Short mmCIF file of C-alpha atoms and ligand atoms in Angstrom, two decimals:
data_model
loop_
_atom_site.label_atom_id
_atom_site.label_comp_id
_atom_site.label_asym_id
_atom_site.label_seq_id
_atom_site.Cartn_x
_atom_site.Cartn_y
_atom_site.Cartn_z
CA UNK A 1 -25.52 -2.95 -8.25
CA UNK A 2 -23.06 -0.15 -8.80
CA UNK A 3 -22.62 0.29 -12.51
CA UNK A 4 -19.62 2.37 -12.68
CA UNK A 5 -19.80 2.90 -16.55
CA UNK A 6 -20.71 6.25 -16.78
CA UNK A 7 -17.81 7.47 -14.76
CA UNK A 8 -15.46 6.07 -18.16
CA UNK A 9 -17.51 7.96 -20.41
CA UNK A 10 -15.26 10.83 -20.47
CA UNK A 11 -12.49 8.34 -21.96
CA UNK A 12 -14.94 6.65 -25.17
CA UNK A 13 -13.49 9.16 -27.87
CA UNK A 14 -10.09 9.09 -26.81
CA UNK A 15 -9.64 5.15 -27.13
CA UNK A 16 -10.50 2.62 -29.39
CA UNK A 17 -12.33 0.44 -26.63
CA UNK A 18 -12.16 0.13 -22.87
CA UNK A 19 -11.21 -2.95 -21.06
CA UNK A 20 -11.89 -3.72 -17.37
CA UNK A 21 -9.80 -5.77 -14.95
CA UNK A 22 -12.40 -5.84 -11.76
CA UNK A 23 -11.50 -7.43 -7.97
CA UNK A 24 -13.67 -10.70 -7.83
CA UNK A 25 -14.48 -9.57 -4.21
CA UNK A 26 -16.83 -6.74 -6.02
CA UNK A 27 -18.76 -9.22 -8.44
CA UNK A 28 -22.01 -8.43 -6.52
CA UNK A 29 -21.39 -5.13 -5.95
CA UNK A 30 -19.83 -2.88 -9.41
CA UNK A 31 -20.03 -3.65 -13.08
CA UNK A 32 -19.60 -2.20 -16.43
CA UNK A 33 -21.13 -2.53 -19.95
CA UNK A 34 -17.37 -3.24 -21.14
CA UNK A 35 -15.79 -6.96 -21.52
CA UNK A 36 -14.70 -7.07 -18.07
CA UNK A 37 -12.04 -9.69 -16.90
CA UNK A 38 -12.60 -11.14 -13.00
CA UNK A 39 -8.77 -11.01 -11.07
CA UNK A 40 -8.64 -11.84 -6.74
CA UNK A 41 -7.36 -9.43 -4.64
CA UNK A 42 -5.18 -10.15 -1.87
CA UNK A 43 -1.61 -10.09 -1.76
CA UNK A 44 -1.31 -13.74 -1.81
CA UNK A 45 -2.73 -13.60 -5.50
CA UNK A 46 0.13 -10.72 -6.74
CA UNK A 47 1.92 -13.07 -8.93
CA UNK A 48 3.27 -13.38 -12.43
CA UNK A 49 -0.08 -16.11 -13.26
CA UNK A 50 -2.23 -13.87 -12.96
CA UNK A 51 -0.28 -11.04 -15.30
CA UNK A 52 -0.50 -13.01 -17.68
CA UNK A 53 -4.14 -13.71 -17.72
CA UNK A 54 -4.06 -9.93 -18.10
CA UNK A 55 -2.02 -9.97 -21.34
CA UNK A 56 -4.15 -12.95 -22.54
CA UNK A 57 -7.69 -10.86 -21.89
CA UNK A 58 -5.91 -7.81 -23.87
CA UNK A 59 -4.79 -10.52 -26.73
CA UNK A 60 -8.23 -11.84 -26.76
CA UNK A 61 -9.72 -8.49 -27.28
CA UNK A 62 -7.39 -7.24 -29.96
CA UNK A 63 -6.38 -4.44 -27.80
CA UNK A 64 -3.82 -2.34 -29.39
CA UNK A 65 -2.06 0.71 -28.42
CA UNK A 66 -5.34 3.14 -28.43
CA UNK A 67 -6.72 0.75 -25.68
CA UNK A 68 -7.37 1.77 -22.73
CA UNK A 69 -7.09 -0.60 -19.14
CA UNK A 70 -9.71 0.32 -16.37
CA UNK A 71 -8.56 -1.77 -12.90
CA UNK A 72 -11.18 -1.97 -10.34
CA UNK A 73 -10.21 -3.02 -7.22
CA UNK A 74 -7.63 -2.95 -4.03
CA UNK A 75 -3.84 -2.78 -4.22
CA UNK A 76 -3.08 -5.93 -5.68
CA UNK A 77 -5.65 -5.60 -8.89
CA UNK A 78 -4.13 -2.05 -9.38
CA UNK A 79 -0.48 -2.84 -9.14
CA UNK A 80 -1.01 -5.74 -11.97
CA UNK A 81 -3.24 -4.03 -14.16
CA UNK A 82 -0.67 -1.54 -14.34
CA UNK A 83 2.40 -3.71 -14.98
CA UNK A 84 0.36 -5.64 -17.63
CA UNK A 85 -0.72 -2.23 -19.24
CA UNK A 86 2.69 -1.13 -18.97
CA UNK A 87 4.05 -3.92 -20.62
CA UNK A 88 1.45 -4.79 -22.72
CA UNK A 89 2.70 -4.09 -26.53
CA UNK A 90 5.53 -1.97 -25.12
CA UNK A 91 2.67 0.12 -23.18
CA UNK A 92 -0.88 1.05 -22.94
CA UNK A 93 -2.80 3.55 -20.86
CA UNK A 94 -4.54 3.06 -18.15
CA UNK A 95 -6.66 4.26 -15.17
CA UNK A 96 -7.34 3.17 -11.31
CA UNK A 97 -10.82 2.90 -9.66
CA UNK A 98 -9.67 2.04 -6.15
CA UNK A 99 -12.08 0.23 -4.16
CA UNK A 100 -10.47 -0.39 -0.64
CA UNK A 101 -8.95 2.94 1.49
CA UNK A 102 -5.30 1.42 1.21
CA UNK A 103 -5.68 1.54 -2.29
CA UNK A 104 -7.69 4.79 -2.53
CA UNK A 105 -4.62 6.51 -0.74
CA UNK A 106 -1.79 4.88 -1.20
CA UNK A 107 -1.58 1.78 -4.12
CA UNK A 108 -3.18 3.37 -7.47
CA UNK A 109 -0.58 6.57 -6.83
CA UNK A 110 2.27 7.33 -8.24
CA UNK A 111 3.01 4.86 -11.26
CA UNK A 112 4.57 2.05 -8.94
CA UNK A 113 3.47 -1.17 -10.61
CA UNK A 114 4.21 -4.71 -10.58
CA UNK A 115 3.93 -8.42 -8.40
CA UNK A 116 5.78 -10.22 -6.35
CA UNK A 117 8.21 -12.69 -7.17
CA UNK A 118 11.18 -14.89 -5.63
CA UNK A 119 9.07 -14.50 -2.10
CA UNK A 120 9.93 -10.38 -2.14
CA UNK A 121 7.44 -8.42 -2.18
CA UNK A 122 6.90 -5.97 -5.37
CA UNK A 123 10.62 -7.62 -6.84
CA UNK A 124 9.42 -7.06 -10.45
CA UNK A 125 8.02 -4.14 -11.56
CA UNK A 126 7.99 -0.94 -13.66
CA UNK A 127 7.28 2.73 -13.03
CA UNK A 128 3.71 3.81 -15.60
CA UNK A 129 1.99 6.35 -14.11
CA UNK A 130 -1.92 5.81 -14.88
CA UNK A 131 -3.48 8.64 -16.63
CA UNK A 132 -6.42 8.84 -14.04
CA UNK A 133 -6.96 7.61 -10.69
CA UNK A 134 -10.86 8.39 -9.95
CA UNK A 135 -12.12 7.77 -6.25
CA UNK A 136 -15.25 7.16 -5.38
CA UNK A 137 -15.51 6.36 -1.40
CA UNK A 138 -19.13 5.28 -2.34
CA UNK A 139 -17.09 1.55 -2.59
CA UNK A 140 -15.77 2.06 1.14
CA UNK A 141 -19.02 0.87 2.63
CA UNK A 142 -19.15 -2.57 1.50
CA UNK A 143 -15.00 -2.57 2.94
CA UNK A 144 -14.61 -5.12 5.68
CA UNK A 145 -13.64 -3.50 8.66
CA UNK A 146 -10.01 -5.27 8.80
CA UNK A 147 -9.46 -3.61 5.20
CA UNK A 148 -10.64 0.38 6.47
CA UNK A 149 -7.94 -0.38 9.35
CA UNK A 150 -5.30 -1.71 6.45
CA UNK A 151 -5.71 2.27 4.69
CA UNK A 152 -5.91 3.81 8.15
CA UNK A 153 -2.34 2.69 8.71
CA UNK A 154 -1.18 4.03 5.43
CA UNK A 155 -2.91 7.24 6.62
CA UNK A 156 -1.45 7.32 9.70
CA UNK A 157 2.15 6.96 7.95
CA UNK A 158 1.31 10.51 5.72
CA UNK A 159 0.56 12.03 9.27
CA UNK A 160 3.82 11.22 10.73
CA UNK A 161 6.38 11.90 7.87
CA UNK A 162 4.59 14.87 6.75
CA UNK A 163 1.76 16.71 8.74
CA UNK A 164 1.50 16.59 12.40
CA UNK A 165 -2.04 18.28 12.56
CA UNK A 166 -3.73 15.86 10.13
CA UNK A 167 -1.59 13.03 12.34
CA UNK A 168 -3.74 14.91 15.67
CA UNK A 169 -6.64 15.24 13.23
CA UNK A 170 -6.74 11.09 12.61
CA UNK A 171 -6.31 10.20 16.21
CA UNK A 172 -9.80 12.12 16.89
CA UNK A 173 -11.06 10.31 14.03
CA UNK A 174 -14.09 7.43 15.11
CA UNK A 175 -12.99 4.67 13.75
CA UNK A 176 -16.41 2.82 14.22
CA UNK A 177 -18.65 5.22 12.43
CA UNK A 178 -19.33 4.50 8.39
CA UNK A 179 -16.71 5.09 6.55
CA UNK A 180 -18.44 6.97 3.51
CA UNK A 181 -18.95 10.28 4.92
CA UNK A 182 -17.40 13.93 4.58
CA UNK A 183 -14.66 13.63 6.79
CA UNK A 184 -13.34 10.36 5.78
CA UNK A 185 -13.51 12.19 1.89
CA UNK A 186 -11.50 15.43 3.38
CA UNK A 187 -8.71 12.94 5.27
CA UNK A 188 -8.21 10.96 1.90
CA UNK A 189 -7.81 14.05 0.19
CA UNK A 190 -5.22 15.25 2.67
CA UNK A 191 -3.18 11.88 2.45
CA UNK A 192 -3.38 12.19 -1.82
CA UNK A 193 -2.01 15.54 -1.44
CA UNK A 194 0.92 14.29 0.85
CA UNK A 195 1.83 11.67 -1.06
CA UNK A 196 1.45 13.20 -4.72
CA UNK A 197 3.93 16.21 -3.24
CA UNK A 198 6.47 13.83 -2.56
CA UNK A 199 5.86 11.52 -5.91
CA UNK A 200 6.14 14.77 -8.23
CA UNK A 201 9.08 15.80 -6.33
CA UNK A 202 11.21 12.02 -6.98
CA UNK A 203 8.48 9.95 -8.71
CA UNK A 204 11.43 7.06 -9.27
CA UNK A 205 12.51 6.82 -5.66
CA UNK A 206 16.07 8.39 -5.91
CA UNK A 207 15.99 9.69 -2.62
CA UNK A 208 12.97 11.50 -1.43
CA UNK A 209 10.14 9.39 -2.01
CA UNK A 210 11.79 7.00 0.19
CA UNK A 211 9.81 8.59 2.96
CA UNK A 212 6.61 6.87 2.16
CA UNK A 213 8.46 3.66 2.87
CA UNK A 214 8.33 4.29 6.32
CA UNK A 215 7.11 1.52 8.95
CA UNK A 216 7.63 -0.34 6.13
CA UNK A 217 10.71 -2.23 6.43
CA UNK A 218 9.80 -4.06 9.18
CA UNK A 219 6.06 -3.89 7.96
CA UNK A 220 7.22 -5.55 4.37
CA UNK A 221 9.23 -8.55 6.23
CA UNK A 222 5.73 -9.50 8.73
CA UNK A 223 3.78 -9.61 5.72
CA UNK A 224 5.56 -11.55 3.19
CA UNK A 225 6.42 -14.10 6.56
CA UNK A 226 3.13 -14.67 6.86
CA UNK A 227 1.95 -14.03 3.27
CA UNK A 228 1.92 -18.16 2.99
CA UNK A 229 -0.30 -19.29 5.94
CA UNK A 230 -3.66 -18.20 5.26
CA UNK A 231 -4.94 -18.91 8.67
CA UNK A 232 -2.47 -16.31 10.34
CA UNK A 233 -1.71 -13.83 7.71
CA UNK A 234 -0.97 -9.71 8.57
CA UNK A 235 -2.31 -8.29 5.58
CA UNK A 236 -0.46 -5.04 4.25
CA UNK A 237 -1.97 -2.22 6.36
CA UNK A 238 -2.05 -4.41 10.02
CA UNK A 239 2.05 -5.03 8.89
CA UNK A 240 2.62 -1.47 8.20
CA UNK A 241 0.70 -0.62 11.23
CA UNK A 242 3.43 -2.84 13.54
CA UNK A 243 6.08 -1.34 11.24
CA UNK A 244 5.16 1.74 12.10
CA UNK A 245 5.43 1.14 15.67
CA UNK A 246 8.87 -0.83 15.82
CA UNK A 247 10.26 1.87 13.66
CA UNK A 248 9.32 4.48 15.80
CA UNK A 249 10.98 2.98 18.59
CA UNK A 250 13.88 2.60 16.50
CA UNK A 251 13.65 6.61 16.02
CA UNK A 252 12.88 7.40 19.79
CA UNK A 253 16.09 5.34 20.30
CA UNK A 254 18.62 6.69 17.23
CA UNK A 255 16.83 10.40 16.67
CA UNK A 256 15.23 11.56 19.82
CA UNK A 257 11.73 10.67 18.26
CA UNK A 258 9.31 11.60 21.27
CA UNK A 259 8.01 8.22 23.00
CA UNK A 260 4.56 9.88 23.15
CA UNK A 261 3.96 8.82 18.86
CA UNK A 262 5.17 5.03 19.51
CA UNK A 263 2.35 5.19 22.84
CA UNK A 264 -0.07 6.52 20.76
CA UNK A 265 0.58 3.96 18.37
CA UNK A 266 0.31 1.31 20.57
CA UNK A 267 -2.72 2.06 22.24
CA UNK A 268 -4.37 1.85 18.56
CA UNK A 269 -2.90 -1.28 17.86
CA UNK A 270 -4.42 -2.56 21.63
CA UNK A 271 -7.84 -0.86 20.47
CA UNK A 272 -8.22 -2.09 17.07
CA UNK A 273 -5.87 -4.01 15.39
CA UNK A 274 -4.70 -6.52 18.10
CA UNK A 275 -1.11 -8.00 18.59
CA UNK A 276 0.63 -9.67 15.60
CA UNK A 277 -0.73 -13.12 15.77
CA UNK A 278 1.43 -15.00 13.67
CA UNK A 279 3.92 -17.72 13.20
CA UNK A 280 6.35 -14.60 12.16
CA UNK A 281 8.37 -13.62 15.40
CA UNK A 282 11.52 -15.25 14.86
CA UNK A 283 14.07 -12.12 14.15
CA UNK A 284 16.27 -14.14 12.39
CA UNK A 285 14.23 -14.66 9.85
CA UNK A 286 12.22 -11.56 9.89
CA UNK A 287 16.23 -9.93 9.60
CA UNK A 288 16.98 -11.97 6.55
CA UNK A 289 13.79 -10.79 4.74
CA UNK A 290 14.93 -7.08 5.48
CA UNK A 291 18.34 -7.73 3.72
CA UNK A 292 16.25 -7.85 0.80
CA UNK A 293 14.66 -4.24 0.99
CA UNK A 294 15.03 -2.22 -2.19
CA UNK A 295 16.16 0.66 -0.12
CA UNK A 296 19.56 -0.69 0.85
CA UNK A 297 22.17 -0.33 -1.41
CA UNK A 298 24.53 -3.18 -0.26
CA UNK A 299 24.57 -6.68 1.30
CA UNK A 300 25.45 -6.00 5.07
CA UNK A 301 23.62 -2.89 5.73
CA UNK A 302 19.73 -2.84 6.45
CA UNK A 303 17.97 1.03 5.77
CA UNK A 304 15.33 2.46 6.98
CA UNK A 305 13.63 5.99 6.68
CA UNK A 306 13.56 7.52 10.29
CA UNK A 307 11.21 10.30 11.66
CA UNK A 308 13.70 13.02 14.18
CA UNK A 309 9.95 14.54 14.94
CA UNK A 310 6.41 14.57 13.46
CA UNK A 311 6.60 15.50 9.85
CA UNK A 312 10.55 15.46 9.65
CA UNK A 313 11.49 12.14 8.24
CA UNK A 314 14.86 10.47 7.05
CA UNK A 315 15.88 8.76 4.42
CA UNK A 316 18.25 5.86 4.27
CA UNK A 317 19.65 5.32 7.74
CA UNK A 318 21.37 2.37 8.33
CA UNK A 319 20.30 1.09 11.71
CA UNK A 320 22.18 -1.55 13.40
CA UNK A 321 20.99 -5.55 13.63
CA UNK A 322 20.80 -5.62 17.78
CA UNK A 323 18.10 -2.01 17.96
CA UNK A 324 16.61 -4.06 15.29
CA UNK A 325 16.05 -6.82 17.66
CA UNK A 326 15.14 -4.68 20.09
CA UNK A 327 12.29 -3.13 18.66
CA UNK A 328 11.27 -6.21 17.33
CA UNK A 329 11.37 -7.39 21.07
CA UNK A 330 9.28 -4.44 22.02
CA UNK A 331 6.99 -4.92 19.50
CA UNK A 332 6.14 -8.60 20.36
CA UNK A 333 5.53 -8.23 23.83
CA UNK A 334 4.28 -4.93 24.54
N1 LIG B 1 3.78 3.05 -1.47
C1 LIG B 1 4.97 3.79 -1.45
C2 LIG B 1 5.22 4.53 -2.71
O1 LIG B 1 4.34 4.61 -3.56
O2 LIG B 1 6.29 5.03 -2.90
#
C-alpha cells in the first residue's frame, strides 16, 4: 500500500486540516491518514452528483476557508475536486496528485475545472488554479495499458503544436516497456513544460491556449457519442488520438500540413490503439456535437486549431462542413 501522506506534510502548518478526494480505482493501492472521501473516475462519472458529494464531505468536516482539498486520481477526480474547491465557500485551495499519464500531463494543469453537463463535455466550469500539482509516476505502474495510451495521445498533441524533436523523440519511444522509468519521467516533464508555457502565456483561453485543443474537436464529439454505451466507449485519450488524426488531414488539406504526421499517426493507431469501434460514425451527428465546441464563437461556424507544420499551430480556423466529412470519411475507413 502506497501511503502518500508524507508527501502533504509540507502543507500541515499552512492549513487548518487536509481533506482527500481519492479515485475508487486506487482503494488497494494509495491512502492517507486524513478523512479521505472515495469518488469513480471515468468520464462517465463527471457530473454535477458527484460535486456535490464533494461539498457535502467538506460540510461534514467543517472545512472552512484554511482547508485545504488533496484530489487523488485521473482527470475526472481532478477536474471536480477543483470545481468543488473552487466553489466551495466562495473558494478553497487545493492540490492535484495525478495518478493516470493523461492526468499527470495534461488534466491537473492549468486551473481548468469543472463536469459535464447538458451532454457537453466540461459545459460548467471555473478557472482555480491548484496551488500544487505533485507527480509521482510511481502510480503509472498499476495504469492499465488502455489508460498509458489515453496520456500518450495527449503527449503526442504537445509534440505536434509545439516541439517537433520531442514529437521524433515519442515515436522512438517503446510503448510496451514499464512505464515508471527515467525516460517516461523526462517526456512528462517535457509535455508540463509545453503546456505550462502556453497556460502562463493565456491561462483563460483568449486566444493562445487554444492550441492545446487540438485533435480535439473532433476528439471531444467521439467521446461524448459514445460516453453513454459502456460496452463501446472511446475514452478521452483513444478520442483525442482519432482527433488528432482527422484534424491533421484537415491541415494537410487547408495548410499544406505534410501527409507524412497523419501516416505516422495512423500507423500508431493500427499498432496500438485499433480503429474507433463504436456506434459513433454517423457525421451528422458527430457535426451537431461540434456546433457545440467552446471555441466557436457563433452558431454556423465550426473552429478548429490547425497545425501549417510541426510545432506551428493555428488558432480558430473555421473549416468547412464537407472537409469535415471528409476527414471523418478518412478516418473511418482507413
Ligand atoms: N486541456 C486543454 C487545456 O488545459 O487547455
Amino acid at each position: 500500500m502506497f501511503n502518500f501522506s508524507p508527501i502533504l506534510a509540507k502543507f500541515v502548518g499552512s492549513y487548518d486540516q487536509i481533506l482527500v478526494i481519492l479515485s475508487q480505482s486506487l482503494a488497494s493501492i494509495g491512502c492517507c491518514d486524513y478523512p479521505t472521501l472515495s469518488l469513480p473516475d471515468g468520464e462517465e462519472n463527471k457530473h454535477l452528483e458527484q460535486v456535490e458529494k464533494i461539498w457535502d464531505f467538506l460540510l461534514a468536516h467543517n472545512a472552512t476557508r484554511k482547508s485545504l482539498l488533496v484530489n487523488v486520481g485521473g482527470g475526472t477526480v481532478t477536474d471536480l475536486g477543483g470545481f468543488a474547491a473552487a466553489t466551495y465557500k466562495r473558494g478553497i485551495s487545493y492540490v492535484n496528485i495525478p495518478t493516470t499519464l493523461l492526468a499527470m500531463v495534461d488534466a491537473s494543469w492549468g486551473g481548468k475545472t469543472g463536469f459535464d453537463y447538458g451532454q457537453l463535455k466540461n459545459s460548467i466550469g471555473v478557472f482555480h488554479a491548484p496551488v500544487d500539482t505533485i507527480i509521482d509516476t510511481r502510480w503509472l505502474s498499476s495504469l492499465p495499458a488502455k489508460e498509458r495510451l489515453s496520456g500518450y495521445a495527449e503527449m503526442l498533441k504537445h509534440g505536434l503544436i509545439a516541439d517537433k524533436s520531442y514529437w521524433e523523440q515519442l515515436l522512438s519511444y517503446d510503448l510496451h516497456q514499464e512505464p515508471d522509468n527515467k525516460e517516461m519521467q523526462q517526456l512528462i516533464e517535457r509535455s508540463i513544460g509545453i503546456k505550462q508555457l502556453i497556460v502562463s502565456q493565456d491561462p483563460k483561453e483568449n486566444g493562445l491556449r487554444q492550441v492545446l485543443n487540438f485533435g480535439h474537436t473532433i476528439g471531444h464529439a467521439l467521446e461524448l457519442s459514445t460516453i453513454h454505451y459502456p460496452l463501446s466507449t472511446i475514452n478521452h485519450g483513444h478520442a483525442v488520438l482519432y482527433g488528432l488524426i482527422a484534424e491533421c488531414y484537415i491541415s494537410h488539406a487547408l495548410l499544406g500540413l505534410d501527409k507524412e504526421v497523419v501516416t505516422r499517426l495512423v500507423h500508431l493507431m493500427n499498432e496500438y490503439y485499433g480503429k474507433p469501434q463504436c456506434d459513433c460514425k454517423q457525421a451528422d451527428r458527430l457535426i451537431e456535437r461540434m456546433h457545440q465546441d467552446k471555441k466557436n464563437t457563433n452558431h454556423t461556424d465550426i473552429r478548429f486549431t490547425l497545425l501549417r507544420a510541426i510545432g506551428q499551430p493555428v488558432w480558430g480556423q473555421v473549416v468547412d462542413e464537407h472537409l469535415i466529412r471528409e476527414s471523418l470519411d478518412y478516418l473511418f475507413s482507413v
